[in-house]
mmCIF file of C-alpha atoms in Angstrom:
data_model
loop_
_atom_site.group_PDB
_atom_site.id
_atom_site.type_symbol
_atom_site.label_atom_id
_atom_site.label_comp_id
_atom_site.label_asym_id
_atom_site.label_seq_id
_atom_site.Cartn_x
_atom_site.Cartn_y
_atom_site.Cartn_z
ATOM 1 C CA UNK A 1 106.826 58.677 -6.206
ATOM 2 C CA UNK A 2 104.771 61.730 -7.012
ATOM 3 C CA UNK A 3 106.014 65.190 -7.900
ATOM 4 C CA UNK A 4 104.908 66.420 -4.477
ATOM 5 C CA UNK A 5 107.311 64.136 -2.634
ATOM 6 C CA UNK A 6 110.406 65.026 -4.635
ATOM 7 C CA UNK A 7 113.402 67.134 -3.729
ATOM 8 C CA UNK A 8 114.992 68.776 -6.768
ATOM 9 C CA UNK A 9 118.438 70.302 -7.225
ATOM 10 C CA UNK A 10 118.162 73.207 -9.674
ATOM 11 C CA UNK A 11 121.506 74.261 -11.159
ATOM 12 C CA UNK A 12 120.996 77.608 -12.906
ATOM 13 C CA UNK A 13 123.086 80.782 -12.975
ATOM 14 C CA UNK A 14 120.384 83.171 -14.195
ATOM 15 C CA UNK A 15 118.563 84.518 -11.122
ATOM 16 C CA UNK A 16 115.316 85.188 -13.011
ATOM 17 C CA UNK A 17 115.251 81.658 -14.460
ATOM 18 C CA UNK A 18 116.210 80.243 -11.070
ATOM 19 C CA UNK A 19 113.351 82.074 -9.372
ATOM 20 C CA UNK A 20 110.782 81.133 -12.025
ATOM 21 C CA UNK A 21 111.718 77.453 -12.213
ATOM 22 C CA UNK A 22 111.880 77.207 -8.410
ATOM 23 C CA UNK A 23 108.370 78.662 -8.094
ATOM 24 C CA UNK A 24 107.033 76.297 -10.746
ATOM 25 C CA UNK A 25 108.609 73.279 -9.058
ATOM 26 C CA UNK A 26 107.199 74.408 -5.707
ATOM 27 C CA UNK A 27 103.797 74.864 -7.336
ATOM 28 C CA UNK A 28 104.037 71.213 -8.390
ATOM 29 C CA UNK A 29 104.721 70.298 -4.755
ATOM 30 C CA UNK A 30 108.485 69.784 -4.946
ATOM 31 C CA UNK A 31 111.085 71.123 -2.577
ATOM 32 C CA UNK A 32 114.049 72.792 -4.261
ATOM 33 C CA UNK A 33 117.700 73.476 -3.528
ATOM 34 C CA UNK A 34 119.619 75.718 -5.903
ATOM 35 C CA UNK A 35 123.182 75.952 -7.147
ATOM 36 C CA UNK A 36 124.489 78.820 -9.282
ATOM 37 C CA UNK A 37 126.941 76.747 -11.337
ATOM 38 C CA UNK A 38 128.282 73.256 -11.845
ATOM 39 C CA UNK A 39 130.894 73.545 -9.097
ATOM 40 C CA UNK A 40 128.225 74.498 -6.544
ATOM 41 C CA UNK A 41 126.212 71.467 -7.679
ATOM 42 C CA UNK A 42 129.212 69.197 -7.087
ATOM 43 C CA UNK A 43 129.766 70.800 -3.671
ATOM 44 C CA UNK A 44 126.100 70.218 -2.798
ATOM 45 C CA UNK A 45 126.186 66.580 -3.891
ATOM 46 C CA UNK A 46 129.478 65.862 -2.116
ATOM 47 C CA UNK A 47 128.141 67.149 1.220
ATOM 48 C CA UNK A 48 126.575 64.542 3.505
ATOM 49 C CA UNK A 49 122.771 64.459 3.220
ATOM 50 C CA UNK A 50 120.962 66.258 6.021
ATOM 51 C CA UNK A 51 117.706 68.078 6.707
ATOM 52 C CA UNK A 52 119.191 71.276 5.293
ATOM 53 C CA UNK A 53 120.951 69.418 2.461
ATOM 54 C CA UNK A 54 118.584 66.636 1.331
ATOM 55 C CA UNK A 55 119.669 64.302 -1.441
ATOM 56 C CA UNK A 56 117.812 65.253 -4.643
ATOM 57 C CA UNK A 57 115.823 62.687 -6.590
ATOM 58 C CA UNK A 58 116.262 64.734 -9.767
ATOM 59 C CA UNK A 59 118.640 67.438 -11.020
ATOM 60 C CA UNK A 60 117.725 70.163 -13.508
ATOM 61 C CA UNK A 61 121.023 71.383 -14.968
ATOM 62 C CA UNK A 62 121.629 74.510 -17.051
ATOM 63 C CA UNK A 63 124.378 73.776 -19.547
ATOM 64 C CA UNK A 64 126.025 77.183 -19.985
ATOM 65 C CA UNK A 65 127.213 78.665 -16.684
ATOM 66 C CA UNK A 66 130.307 80.446 -15.378
ATOM 67 C CA UNK A 67 132.852 78.637 -13.183
ATOM 68 C CA UNK A 68 131.750 75.175 -14.399
ATOM 69 C CA UNK A 69 129.258 74.308 -17.130
ATOM 70 C CA UNK A 70 126.487 71.783 -16.768
ATOM 71 C CA UNK A 71 128.266 69.573 -19.290
ATOM 72 C CA UNK A 72 131.422 69.487 -17.161
ATOM 73 C CA UNK A 73 129.507 68.916 -13.919
ATOM 74 C CA UNK A 74 127.444 66.093 -15.398
ATOM 75 C CA UNK A 75 130.494 64.349 -16.820
ATOM 76 C CA UNK A 76 132.158 64.517 -13.389
ATOM 77 C CA UNK A 77 129.013 63.210 -11.651
ATOM 78 C CA UNK A 78 128.785 60.283 -14.059
ATOM 79 C CA UNK A 79 132.470 59.335 -14.213
ATOM 80 C CA UNK A 80 134.446 60.476 -11.155
ATOM 81 C CA UNK A 81 134.466 59.484 -7.483
ATOM 82 C CA UNK A 82 132.885 60.182 -5.097
ATOM 83 C CA UNK A 83 129.857 60.745 -7.327
ATOM 84 C CA UNK A 84 130.087 57.701 -9.608
ATOM 85 C CA UNK A 85 130.651 55.431 -6.601
ATOM 86 C CA UNK A 86 127.530 56.682 -4.785
ATOM 87 C CA UNK A 87 124.667 54.586 -6.151
ATOM 88 C CA UNK A 88 122.043 57.139 -5.119
ATOM 89 C CA UNK A 89 123.788 60.033 -6.886
ATOM 90 C CA UNK A 90 124.580 57.885 -9.911
ATOM 91 C CA UNK A 91 120.913 56.868 -10.188
ATOM 92 C CA UNK A 92 119.647 60.452 -10.016
ATOM 93 C CA UNK A 93 118.249 61.629 -13.365
ATOM 94 C CA UNK A 94 119.922 64.767 -14.694
ATOM 95 C CA UNK A 95 117.759 66.892 -16.974
ATOM 96 C CA UNK A 96 119.725 69.263 -19.202
ATOM 97 C CA UNK A 97 118.375 72.752 -19.868
ATOM 98 C CA UNK A 98 120.053 74.217 -22.973
ATOM 99 C CA UNK A 99 118.835 77.291 -24.828
ATOM 100 C CA UNK A 100 116.337 76.326 -27.508
ATOM 101 C CA UNK A 101 118.127 77.622 -30.571
ATOM 102 C CA UNK A 102 121.634 76.233 -30.063
ATOM 103 C CA UNK A 103 122.057 73.315 -32.453
ATOM 104 C CA UNK A 104 123.832 70.286 -31.043
ATOM 105 C CA UNK A 105 123.141 71.002 -27.373
ATOM 106 C CA UNK A 106 120.593 68.200 -26.989
ATOM 107 C CA UNK A 107 122.983 65.601 -28.383
ATOM 108 C CA UNK A 108 125.822 66.928 -26.237
ATOM 109 C CA UNK A 109 123.622 66.747 -23.104
ATOM 110 C CA UNK A 110 122.918 63.070 -23.707
ATOM 111 C CA UNK A 111 126.539 62.382 -24.640
ATOM 112 C CA UNK A 112 127.894 63.632 -21.284
ATOM 113 C CA UNK A 113 125.386 61.565 -19.291
ATOM 114 C CA UNK A 114 122.267 63.671 -18.904
ATOM 115 C CA UNK A 115 119.112 61.580 -19.064
ATOM 116 C CA UNK A 116 116.767 64.026 -20.724
ATOM 117 C CA UNK A 117 116.609 67.537 -22.112
ATOM 118 C CA UNK A 118 114.108 70.363 -21.831
ATOM 119 C CA UNK A 119 115.018 73.519 -23.655
ATOM 120 C CA UNK A 120 114.715 77.068 -22.443
ATOM 121 C CA UNK A 121 112.544 78.960 -22.224
ATOM 122 C CA UNK A 122 110.887 76.521 -19.812
ATOM 123 C CA UNK A 123 107.165 75.976 -20.240
ATOM 124 C CA UNK A 124 105.288 74.839 -17.092
ATOM 125 C CA UNK A 125 103.460 71.964 -18.787
ATOM 126 C CA UNK A 126 106.705 70.523 -20.167
ATOM 127 C CA UNK A 127 108.398 70.882 -16.775
ATOM 128 C CA UNK A 128 105.558 69.006 -15.079
ATOM 129 C CA UNK A 129 105.548 66.276 -17.746
ATOM 130 C CA UNK A 130 109.280 65.842 -17.248
ATOM 131 C CA UNK A 131 108.878 65.578 -13.462
ATOM 132 C CA UNK A 132 106.151 62.985 -13.813
ATOM 133 C CA UNK A 133 107.944 60.973 -16.501
ATOM 134 C CA UNK A 134 111.157 60.678 -14.484
ATOM 135 C CA UNK A 135 109.424 60.090 -11.145
ATOM 136 C CA UNK A 136 107.527 57.178 -12.754
ATOM 137 C CA UNK A 137 110.801 55.914 -14.235
ATOM 138 C CA UNK A 138 112.385 55.923 -10.783
ATOM 139 C CA UNK A 139 109.450 54.009 -9.303
ATOM 140 C CA UNK A 140 109.618 51.401 -12.082
ATOM 141 C CA UNK A 141 113.366 51.042 -11.535
ATOM 142 C CA UNK A 142 113.067 50.771 -7.754
ATOM 143 C CA UNK A 143 114.045 54.359 -7.010
ATOM 144 C CA UNK A 144 117.443 56.025 -6.795
ATOM 145 C CA UNK A 145 120.199 53.634 -5.901
ATOM 146 C CA UNK A 146 119.053 50.586 -7.863
ATOM 147 C CA UNK A 147 119.820 51.620 -11.417
ATOM 148 C CA UNK A 148 122.675 50.332 -13.507
ATOM 149 C CA UNK A 149 121.789 51.867 -16.876
ATOM 150 C CA UNK A 150 120.234 55.167 -17.806
ATOM 151 C CA UNK A 151 117.358 55.482 -20.195
ATOM 152 C CA UNK A 152 117.843 58.397 -22.523
ATOM 153 C CA UNK A 153 114.317 59.341 -23.450
ATOM 154 C CA UNK A 154 114.186 62.811 -24.996
ATOM 155 C CA UNK A 155 111.657 65.275 -23.635
ATOM 156 C CA UNK A 156 108.756 66.381 -25.727
ATOM 157 C CA UNK A 157 109.369 69.465 -27.822
ATOM 158 C CA UNK A 158 109.693 72.817 -26.092
ATOM 159 C CA UNK A 159 106.918 75.344 -25.806
ATOM 160 C CA UNK A 160 108.108 78.894 -25.116
ATOM 161 C CA UNK A 161 107.576 80.440 -21.703
ATOM 162 C CA UNK A 162 106.082 83.490 -23.391
ATOM 163 C CA UNK A 163 103.092 81.255 -24.147
ATOM 164 C CA UNK A 164 102.606 80.719 -20.408
ATOM 165 C CA UNK A 165 99.177 81.906 -19.335
ATOM 166 C CA UNK A 166 99.474 81.073 -15.654
ATOM 167 C CA UNK A 167 99.554 83.420 -12.671
ATOM 168 C CA UNK A 168 101.930 86.355 -13.042
ATOM 169 C CA UNK A 169 103.035 85.778 -9.438
ATOM 170 C CA UNK A 170 105.069 82.811 -10.691
ATOM 171 C CA UNK A 171 107.069 85.101 -12.938
#
């Protein structure tokens, strides 16, 4: 599975971050659906898959959002029906996106069932590495739906978005 064949669910309440991360994911060849908070993510995942609502192979989840946090949404996805009884949803890697300077967020992300963490601000190279790492992991595990345990491999350290030297059109 390559980055270009992946559908991503991006759960992010900040419109600027949502737009930037969506454009980066699209630049890497992914298709993207967005949710503005954890409840919208649960609504998306509980809807039957369709052309307009494809099942994601990876979820990027902000942790601090109104209505329902990423922590709460992830815990529900990992422990409550119908999510925990759907092998495809249960096998989908969830990548937490806390703010860089908040101590304890990375540990909390892993504790609630997220598989990996990349901190904000998001740097394009780290985002791409994360996509590739988890797409390879899915291939090695037989893809979504065949996993019984989650590997909790932390992402490489963050590099600030302000260091991004790519096209301004992505911002």
